[in-house]
CSV table of C-alpha atoms and ligand atoms in Angstrom, one decimal:
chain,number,residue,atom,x,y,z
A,215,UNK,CA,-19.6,28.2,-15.4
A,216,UNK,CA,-21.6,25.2,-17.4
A,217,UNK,CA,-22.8,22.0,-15.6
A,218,UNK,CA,-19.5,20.0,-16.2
A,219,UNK,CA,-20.4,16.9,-18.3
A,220,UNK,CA,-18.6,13.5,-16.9
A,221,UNK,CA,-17.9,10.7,-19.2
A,222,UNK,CA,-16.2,7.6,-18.5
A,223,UNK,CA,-15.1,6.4,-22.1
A,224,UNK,CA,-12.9,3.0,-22.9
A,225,UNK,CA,-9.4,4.3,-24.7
A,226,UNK,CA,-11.1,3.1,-28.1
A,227,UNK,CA,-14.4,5.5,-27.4
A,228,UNK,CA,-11.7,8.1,-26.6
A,229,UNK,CA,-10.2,8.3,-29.9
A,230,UNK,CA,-13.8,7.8,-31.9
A,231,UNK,CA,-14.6,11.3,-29.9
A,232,UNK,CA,-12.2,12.5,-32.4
A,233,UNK,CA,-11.7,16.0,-29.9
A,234,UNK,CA,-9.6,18.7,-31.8
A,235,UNK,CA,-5.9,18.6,-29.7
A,236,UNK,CA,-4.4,20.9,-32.2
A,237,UNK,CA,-5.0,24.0,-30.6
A,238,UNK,CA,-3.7,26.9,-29.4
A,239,UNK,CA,-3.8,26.4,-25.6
A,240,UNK,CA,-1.6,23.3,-26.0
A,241,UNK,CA,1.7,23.0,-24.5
A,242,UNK,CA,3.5,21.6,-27.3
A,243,UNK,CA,5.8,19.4,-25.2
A,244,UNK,CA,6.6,16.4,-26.3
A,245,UNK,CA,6.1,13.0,-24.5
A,246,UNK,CA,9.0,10.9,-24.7
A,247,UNK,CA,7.9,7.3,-25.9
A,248,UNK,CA,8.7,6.1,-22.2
A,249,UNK,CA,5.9,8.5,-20.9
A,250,UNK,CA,3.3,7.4,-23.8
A,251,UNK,CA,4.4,3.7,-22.4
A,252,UNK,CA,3.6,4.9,-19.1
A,253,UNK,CA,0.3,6.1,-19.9
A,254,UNK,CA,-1.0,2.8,-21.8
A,255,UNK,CA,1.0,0.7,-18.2
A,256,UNK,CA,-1.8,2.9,-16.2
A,257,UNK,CA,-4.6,1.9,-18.2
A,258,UNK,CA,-3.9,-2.0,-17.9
A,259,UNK,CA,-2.4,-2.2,-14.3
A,260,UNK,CA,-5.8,0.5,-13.3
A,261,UNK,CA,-3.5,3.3,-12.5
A,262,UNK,CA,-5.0,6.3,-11.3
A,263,UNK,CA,-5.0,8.9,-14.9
A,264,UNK,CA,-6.0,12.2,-14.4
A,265,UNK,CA,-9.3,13.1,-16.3
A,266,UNK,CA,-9.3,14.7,-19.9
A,267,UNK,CA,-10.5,18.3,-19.9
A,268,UNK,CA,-12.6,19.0,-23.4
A,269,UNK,CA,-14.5,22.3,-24.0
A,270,UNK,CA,-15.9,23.7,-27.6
A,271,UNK,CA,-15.0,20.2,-28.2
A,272,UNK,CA,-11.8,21.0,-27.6
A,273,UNK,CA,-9.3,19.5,-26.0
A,274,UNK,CA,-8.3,22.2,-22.8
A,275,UNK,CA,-5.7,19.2,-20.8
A,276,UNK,CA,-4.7,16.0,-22.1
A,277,UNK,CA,-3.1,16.2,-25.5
A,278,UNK,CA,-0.8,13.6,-24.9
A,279,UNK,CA,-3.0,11.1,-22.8
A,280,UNK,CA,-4.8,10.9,-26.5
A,281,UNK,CA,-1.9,11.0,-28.4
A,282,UNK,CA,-0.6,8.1,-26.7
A,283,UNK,CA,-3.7,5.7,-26.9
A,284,UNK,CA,-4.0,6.8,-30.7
A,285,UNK,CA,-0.1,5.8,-31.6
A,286,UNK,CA,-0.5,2.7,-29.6
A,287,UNK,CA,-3.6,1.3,-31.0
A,288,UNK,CA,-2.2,2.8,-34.1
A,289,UNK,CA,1.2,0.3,-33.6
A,290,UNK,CA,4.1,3.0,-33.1
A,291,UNK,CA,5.2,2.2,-30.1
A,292,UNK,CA,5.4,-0.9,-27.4
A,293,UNK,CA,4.2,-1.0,-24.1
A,294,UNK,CA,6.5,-2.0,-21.4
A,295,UNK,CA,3.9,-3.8,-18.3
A,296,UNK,CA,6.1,-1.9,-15.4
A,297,UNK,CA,4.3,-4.1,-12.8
A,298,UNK,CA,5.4,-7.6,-14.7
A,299,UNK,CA,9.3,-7.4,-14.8
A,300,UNK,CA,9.9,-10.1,-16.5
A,301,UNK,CA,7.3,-9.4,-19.1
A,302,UNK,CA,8.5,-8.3,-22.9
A,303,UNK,CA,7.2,-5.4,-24.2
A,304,UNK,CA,4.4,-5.3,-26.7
A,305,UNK,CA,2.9,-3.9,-29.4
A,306,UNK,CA,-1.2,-3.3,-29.3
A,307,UNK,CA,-1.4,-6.2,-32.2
A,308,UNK,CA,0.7,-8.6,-30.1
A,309,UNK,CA,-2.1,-8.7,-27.2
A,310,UNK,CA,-3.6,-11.8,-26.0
A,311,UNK,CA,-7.4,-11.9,-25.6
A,312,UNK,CA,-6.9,-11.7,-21.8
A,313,UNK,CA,-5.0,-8.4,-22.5
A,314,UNK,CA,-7.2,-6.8,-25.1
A,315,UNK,CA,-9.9,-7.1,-22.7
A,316,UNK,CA,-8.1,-5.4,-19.8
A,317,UNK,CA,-7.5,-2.9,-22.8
A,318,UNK,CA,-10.6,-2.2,-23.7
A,319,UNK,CA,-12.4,-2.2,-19.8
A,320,UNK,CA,-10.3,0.2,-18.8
A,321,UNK,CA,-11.8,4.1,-18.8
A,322,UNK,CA,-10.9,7.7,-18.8
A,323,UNK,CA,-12.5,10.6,-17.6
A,324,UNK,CA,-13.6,13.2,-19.1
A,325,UNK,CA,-14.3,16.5,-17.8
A,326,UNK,CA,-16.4,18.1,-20.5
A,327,UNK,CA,-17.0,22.0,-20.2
A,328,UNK,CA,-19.3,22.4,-23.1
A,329,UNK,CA,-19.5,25.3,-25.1
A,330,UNK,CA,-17.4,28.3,-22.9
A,331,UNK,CA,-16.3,31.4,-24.6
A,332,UNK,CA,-12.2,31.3,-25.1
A,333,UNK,CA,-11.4,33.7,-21.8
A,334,UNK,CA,-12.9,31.2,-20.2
A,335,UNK,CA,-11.4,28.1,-21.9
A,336,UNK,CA,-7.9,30.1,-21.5
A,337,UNK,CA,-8.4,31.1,-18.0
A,338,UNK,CA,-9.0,27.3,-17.1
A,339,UNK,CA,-6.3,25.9,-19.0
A,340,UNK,CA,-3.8,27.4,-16.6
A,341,UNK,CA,-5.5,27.1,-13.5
A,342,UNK,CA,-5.2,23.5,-14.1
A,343,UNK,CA,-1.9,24.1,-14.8
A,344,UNK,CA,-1.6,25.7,-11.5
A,345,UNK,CA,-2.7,22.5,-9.6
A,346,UNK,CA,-5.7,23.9,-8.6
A,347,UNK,CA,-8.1,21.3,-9.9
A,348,UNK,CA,-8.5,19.3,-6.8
A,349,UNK,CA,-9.4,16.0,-6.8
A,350,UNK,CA,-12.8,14.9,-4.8
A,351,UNK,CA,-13.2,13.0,-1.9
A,352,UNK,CA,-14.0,9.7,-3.8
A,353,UNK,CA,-11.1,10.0,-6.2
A,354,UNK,CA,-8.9,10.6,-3.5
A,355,UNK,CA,-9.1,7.9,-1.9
A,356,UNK,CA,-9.4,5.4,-5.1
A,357,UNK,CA,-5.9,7.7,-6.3
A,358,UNK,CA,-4.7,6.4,-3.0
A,359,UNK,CA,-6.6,3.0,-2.9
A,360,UNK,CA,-4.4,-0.7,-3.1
A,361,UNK,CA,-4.9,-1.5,-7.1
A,362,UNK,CA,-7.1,-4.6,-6.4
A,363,UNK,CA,-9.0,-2.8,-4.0
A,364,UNK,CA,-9.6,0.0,-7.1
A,365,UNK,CA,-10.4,-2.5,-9.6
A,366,UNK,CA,-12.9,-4.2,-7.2
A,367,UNK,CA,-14.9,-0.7,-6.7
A,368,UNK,CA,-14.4,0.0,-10.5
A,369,UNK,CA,-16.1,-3.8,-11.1
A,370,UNK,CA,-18.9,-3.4,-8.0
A,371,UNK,CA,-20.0,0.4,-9.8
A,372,UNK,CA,-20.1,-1.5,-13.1
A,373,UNK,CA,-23.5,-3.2,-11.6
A,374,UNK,CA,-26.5,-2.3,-14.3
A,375,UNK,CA,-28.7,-2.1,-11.0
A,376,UNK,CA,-26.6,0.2,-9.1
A,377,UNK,CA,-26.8,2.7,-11.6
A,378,UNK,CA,-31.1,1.8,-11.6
A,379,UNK,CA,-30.8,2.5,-7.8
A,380,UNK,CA,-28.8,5.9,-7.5
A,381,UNK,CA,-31.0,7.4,-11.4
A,382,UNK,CA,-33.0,9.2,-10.0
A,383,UNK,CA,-30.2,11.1,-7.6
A,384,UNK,CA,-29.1,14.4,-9.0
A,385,UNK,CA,-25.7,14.1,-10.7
A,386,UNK,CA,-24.1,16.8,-9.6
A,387,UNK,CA,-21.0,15.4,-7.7
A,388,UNK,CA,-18.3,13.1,-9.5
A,389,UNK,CA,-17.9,9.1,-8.0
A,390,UNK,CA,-20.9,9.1,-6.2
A,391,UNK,CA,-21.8,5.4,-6.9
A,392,UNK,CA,-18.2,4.8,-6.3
A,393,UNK,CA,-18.6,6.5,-2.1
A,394,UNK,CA,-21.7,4.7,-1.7
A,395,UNK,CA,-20.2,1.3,-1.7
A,396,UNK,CA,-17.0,2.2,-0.2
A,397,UNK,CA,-18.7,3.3,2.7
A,398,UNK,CA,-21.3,-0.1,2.7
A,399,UNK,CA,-17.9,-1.7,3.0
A,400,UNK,CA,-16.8,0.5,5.7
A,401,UNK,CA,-20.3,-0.1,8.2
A,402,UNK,CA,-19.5,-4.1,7.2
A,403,UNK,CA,-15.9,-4.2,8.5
A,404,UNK,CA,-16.0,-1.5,10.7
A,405,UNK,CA,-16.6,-4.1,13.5
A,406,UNK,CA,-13.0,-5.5,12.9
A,407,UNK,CA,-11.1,-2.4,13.7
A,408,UNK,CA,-11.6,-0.4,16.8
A,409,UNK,CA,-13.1,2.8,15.7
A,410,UNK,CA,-17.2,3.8,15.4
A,411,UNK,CA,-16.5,6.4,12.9
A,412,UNK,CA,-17.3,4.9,9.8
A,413,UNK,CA,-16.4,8.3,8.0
A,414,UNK,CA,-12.7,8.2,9.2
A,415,UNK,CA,-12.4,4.5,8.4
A,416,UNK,CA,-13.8,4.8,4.7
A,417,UNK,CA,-10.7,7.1,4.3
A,418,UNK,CA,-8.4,4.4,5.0
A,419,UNK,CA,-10.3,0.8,4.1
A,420,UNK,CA,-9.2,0.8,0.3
A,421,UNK,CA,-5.4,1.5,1.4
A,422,UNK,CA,-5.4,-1.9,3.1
A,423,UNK,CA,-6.5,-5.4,2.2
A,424,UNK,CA,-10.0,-6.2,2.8
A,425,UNK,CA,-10.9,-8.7,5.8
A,426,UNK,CA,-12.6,-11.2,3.2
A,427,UNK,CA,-11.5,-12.4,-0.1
A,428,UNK,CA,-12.0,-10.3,-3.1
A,429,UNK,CA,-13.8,-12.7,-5.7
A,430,UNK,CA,-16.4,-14.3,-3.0
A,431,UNK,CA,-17.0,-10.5,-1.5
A,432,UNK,CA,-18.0,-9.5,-5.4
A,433,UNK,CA,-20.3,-11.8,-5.3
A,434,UNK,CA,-22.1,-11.0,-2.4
A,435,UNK,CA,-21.9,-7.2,-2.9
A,436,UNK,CA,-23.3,-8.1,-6.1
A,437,UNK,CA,-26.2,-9.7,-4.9
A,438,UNK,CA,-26.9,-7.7,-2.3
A,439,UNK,CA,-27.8,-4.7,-5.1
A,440,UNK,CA,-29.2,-7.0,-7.2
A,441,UNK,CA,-31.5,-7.8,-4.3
A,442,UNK,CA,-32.0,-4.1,-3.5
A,443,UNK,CA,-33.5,-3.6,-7.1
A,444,UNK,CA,-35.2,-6.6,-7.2
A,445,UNK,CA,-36.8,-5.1,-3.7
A,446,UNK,CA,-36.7,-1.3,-4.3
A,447,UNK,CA,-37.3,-1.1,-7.6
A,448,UNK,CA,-37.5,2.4,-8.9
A,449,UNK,CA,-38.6,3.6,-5.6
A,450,UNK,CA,-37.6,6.9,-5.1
A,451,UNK,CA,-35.6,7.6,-2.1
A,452,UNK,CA,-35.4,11.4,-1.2
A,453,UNK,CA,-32.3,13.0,-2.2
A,454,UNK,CA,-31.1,14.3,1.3
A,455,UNK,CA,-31.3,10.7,3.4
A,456,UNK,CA,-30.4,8.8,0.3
A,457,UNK,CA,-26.8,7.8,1.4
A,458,UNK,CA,-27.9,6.9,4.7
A,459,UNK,CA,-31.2,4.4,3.8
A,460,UNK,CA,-28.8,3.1,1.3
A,461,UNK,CA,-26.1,2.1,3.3
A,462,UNK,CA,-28.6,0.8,6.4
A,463,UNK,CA,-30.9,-1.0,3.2
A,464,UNK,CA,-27.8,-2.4,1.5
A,465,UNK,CA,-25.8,-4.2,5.3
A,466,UNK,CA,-29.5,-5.4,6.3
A,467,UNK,CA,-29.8,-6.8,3.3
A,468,UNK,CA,-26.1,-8.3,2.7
A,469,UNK,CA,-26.6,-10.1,6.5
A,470,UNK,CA,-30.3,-11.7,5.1
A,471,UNK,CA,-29.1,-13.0,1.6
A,472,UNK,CA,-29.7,-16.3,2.7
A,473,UNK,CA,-33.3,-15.4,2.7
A,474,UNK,CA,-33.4,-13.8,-0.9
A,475,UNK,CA,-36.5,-16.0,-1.8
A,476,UNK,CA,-38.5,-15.0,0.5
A,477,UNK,CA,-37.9,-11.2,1.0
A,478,UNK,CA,-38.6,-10.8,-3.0
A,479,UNK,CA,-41.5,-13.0,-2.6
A,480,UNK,CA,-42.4,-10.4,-0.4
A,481,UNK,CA,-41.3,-7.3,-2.3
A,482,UNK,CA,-43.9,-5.2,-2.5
A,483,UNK,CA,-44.7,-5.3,1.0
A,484,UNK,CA,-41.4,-4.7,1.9
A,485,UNK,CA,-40.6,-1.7,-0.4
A,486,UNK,CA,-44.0,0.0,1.1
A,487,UNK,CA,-42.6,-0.8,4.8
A,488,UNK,CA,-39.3,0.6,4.0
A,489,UNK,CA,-40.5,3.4,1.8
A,490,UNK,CA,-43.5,4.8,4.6
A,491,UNK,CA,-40.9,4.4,7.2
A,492,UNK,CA,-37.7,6.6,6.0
A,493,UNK,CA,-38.5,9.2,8.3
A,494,UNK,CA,-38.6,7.1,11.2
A,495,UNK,CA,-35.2,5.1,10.2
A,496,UNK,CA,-33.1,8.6,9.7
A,497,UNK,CA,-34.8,9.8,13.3
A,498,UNK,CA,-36.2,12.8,11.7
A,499,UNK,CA,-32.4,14.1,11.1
A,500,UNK,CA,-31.2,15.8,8.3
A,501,UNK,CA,-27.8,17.4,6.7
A,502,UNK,CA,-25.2,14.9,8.3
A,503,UNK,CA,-23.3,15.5,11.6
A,504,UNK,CA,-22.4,12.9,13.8
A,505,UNK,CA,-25.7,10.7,13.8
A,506,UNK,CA,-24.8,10.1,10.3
A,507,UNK,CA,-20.6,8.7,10.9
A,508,UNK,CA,-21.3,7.2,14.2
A,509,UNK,CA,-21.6,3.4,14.1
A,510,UNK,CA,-23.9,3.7,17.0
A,511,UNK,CA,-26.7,5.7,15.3
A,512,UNK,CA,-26.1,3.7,11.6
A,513,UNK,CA,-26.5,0.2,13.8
A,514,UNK,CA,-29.9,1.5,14.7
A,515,UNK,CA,-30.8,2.6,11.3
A,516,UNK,CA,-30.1,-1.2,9.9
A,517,UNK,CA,-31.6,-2.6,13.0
A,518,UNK,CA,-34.7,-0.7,12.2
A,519,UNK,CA,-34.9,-2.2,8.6
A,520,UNK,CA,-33.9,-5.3,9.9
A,521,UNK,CA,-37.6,-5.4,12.0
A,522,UNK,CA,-38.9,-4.9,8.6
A,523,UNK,CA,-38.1,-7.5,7.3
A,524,UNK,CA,-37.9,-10.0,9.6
A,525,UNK,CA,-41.4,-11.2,10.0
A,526,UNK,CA,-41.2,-12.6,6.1
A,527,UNK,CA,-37.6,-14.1,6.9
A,528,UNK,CA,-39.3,-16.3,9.8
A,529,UNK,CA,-42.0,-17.3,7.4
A,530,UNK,CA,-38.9,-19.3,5.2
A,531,UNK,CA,-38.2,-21.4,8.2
A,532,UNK,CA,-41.6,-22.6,8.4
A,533,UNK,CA,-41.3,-24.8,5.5
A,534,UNK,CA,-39.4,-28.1,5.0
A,535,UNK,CA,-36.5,-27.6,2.6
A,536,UNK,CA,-36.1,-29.4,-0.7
A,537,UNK,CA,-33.5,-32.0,1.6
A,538,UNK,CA,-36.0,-32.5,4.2
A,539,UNK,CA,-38.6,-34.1,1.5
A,540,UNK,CA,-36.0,-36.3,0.3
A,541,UNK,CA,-34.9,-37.8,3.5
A,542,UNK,CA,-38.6,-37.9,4.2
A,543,UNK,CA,-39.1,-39.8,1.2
A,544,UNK,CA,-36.0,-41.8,2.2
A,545,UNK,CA,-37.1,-42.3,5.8
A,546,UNK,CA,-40.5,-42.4,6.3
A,547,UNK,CA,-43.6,-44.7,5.5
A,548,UNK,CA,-45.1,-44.2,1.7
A,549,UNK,CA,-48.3,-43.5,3.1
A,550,UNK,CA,-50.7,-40.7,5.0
A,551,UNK,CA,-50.1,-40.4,8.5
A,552,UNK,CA,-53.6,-39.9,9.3
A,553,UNK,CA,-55.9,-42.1,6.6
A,554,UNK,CA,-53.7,-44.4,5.4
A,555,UNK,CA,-53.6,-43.5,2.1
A,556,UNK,CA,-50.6,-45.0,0.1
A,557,UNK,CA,-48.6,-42.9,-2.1
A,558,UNK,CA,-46.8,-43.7,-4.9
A,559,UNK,CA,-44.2,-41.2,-5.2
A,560,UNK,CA,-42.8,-38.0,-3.7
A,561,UNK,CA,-45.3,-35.3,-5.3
A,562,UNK,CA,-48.5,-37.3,-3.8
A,563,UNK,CA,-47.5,-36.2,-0.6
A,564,UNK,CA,-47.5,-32.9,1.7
A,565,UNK,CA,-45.0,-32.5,4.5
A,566,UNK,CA,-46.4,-31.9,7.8
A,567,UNK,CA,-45.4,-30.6,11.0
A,568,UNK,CA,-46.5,-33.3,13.4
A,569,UNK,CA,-46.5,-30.6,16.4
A,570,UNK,CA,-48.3,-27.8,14.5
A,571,UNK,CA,-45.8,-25.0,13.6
A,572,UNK,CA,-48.1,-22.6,14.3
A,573,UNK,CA,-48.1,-24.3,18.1
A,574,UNK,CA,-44.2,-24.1,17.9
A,575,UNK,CA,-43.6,-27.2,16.6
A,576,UNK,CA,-40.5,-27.2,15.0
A,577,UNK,CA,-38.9,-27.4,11.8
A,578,UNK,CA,-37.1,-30.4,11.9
A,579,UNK,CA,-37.0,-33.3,10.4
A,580,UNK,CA,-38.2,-35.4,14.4
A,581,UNK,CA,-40.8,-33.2,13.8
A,582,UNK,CA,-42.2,-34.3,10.1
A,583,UNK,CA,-44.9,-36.4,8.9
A,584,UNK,CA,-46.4,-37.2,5.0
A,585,UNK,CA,-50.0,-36.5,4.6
A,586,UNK,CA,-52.1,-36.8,1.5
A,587,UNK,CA,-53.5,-32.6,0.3
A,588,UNK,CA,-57.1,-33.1,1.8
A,589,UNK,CA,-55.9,-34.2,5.7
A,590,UNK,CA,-53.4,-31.7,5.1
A,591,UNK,CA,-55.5,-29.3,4.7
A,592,UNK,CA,-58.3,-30.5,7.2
A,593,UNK,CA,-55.5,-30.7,9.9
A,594,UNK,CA,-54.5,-27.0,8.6
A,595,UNK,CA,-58.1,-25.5,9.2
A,596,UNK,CA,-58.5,-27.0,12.8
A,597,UNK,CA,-55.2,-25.1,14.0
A,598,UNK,CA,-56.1,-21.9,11.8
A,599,UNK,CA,-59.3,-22.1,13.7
A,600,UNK,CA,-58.2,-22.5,17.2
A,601,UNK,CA,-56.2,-19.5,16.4
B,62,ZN,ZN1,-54.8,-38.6,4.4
């Protein structure tokens, strides 16, 4: 059989696809209006829809999914939200703008064949009929997931840099993106439940409530893989350990975002560290098993980027923070601890460490003095030199 083409389309794309429904394969049942409701109460409460199947264009499965988004948008029938009792039903033109964007964010899948002969086309239509299309891994457990917990995935896989991180991956299994950060959730939380087998327990996470609220974990998630690109780039991870750098790259990085400054200042030295040392981090093991699932070998695996990137996250606590110069400012005497020189405002002055941080002197504010640039910099070469 063809490479199946996947799309994810918006109910609007669907219908501009304009796939031929009218054919032979068709059953020509008839949805009742209540089902066509039905349909459209999946799409805006993120119900899980089965995908489309298209081939020669064609569409194989899914005649009335289509139908159903066409009369709606089309005004010829009202949608009753099954979640919202004491909601009224609606017709598409009555939508508010918080609905109409629900409406168009949500997707469908489509399975597309491309061009198969008609044996074939038949032949598939009723094994799917059969029941024998199963679903994947991924989509089981998002058919199975809480619905807040599906539309957070859904949101997190909508990252542009996600998709830039996983490109250059073969596409050859379905909701790959959407594994990848159901299992980074997994290794995160794992800790709370009393299990090491992160496989097992990124079966069951979605089908309970996170431990952390939704909204601030999206925005942490989020930066973590916008750090990871920012980091990573376009480097190319090899295919077979890709999962498993991932996931250690992504909960190192998630437990350092306090130091996001500083590890992009240092990106390109830490996308070389990272990128020379893969086959040291996966322990020269390949093709899954249990070093892969067991939190004992993955905790090894992020303590090992972890080293990498430490030495630049101690560099950050060398400095004096934006704070620190103002309660300097506030605190200390407007002038150079060592020649007297008198400043006039904030930017004339350098903060020292009186106990040279390079001596282990301290980052703290008992610990700070104002000098002018030059003995700054002359008190800076007599340490550097004694080193
Ligand atoms: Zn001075």
């Amino acid at each position: 059989m063809n490479k199946i083409n996947i799309l994810e389309l918006s109910p609007i794309d669907l219908i501009k696809k304009r796939y031929n429904y009218d054919t032979k394969y068709q059953r020509d049942v008839a949805w009742a209006k209540k089902n066509w409701s039905l349909l459209i109460d999946s799409l805006m409460n993120d119900y899980f829809i089965p995908p489309i199947l298209i081939a020669n264009n064609e569409v194989i499965d899914g005649k009335q999914r289509i139908l159903a988004i066409e009369k709606f948008i089309n005004g010829e029938f009202k949608w009753k939200n099954v979640v919202d009792e004491t909601s009224k039903e609606k017709y598409f033109s009555d939508f508010n703008d918080n609905e109409k964007a629900i409406f168009n964010l949500s997707t469908l899948k489509i399975f597309d064949l491309g061009k198969i002969n008609e044996e074939k086309v038949i032949e598939t239509f009723i094994r799917i009929n059969n029941g024998s299309i199963k679903l994947n891994k991924a989509e089981m457990k998002l058919a199975e997931a809480l619905p807040e917990n599906r539309v957070f995935i859904k949101e997190i896989t909508k990252n542009e840099n996600i998709k830039l991180l996983t490109n250059g991956k073969k596409n050859d299994s379905r909701f790959k993106n959407e594994d990848l950060i159901i299992r980074c959730l997994s290794i995160l939380f794992i800790n709370q439940t009393n299990t090491k087998d992160v496989r097992n327990y990124s079966n069951r996470i979605l089908k309970e409530s996170l431990p952390e609220e939704l909204e601030k974990l999206k925005i942490k998630v989020n930066e973590t893989i916008d750090l990871m690109y920012s980091i990573l780039k376009n480097t190319t991870i090899p295919i077979k350990s890709f999962n498993t750098i991932f996931e250690a790259i992504f909960i190192a990085f998630y437990k350092n975002l306090g130091h996001k400054k500083s590890l992009i200042e240092n990106e390109e030295i830490i996308r070389f560290q990272i990128y020379t040392s893969i086959e040291e981090i996966i322990g020269g093991q390949m093709g899954g098993g249990i070093k892969f699932d067991s939190m004992d070998y993955i905790s090894e695996r992020i303590r090992k980027i972890e080293e990498i990137i430490k030495p630049f996250i101690k560099d950050l606590k060398r400095s004096y923070n934006y704070d620190d110069r103002i309660w300097a400012w506030n605190n200390l005497p407007h002038k150079c601890a060592e020649c007297d020189l008198v400043f006039s405002n904030l930017n004339e002055c350098q903060m020292d460490h009186i106990k040279p941080w390079i001596k282990g002197g301290k980052t703290e504010r008992s610990n700070l003095q104002l000098l002018c640039p030059t003995c700054n910099i002359k008190k800076s070469d007599k340490f550097q030199k004694l080193n």
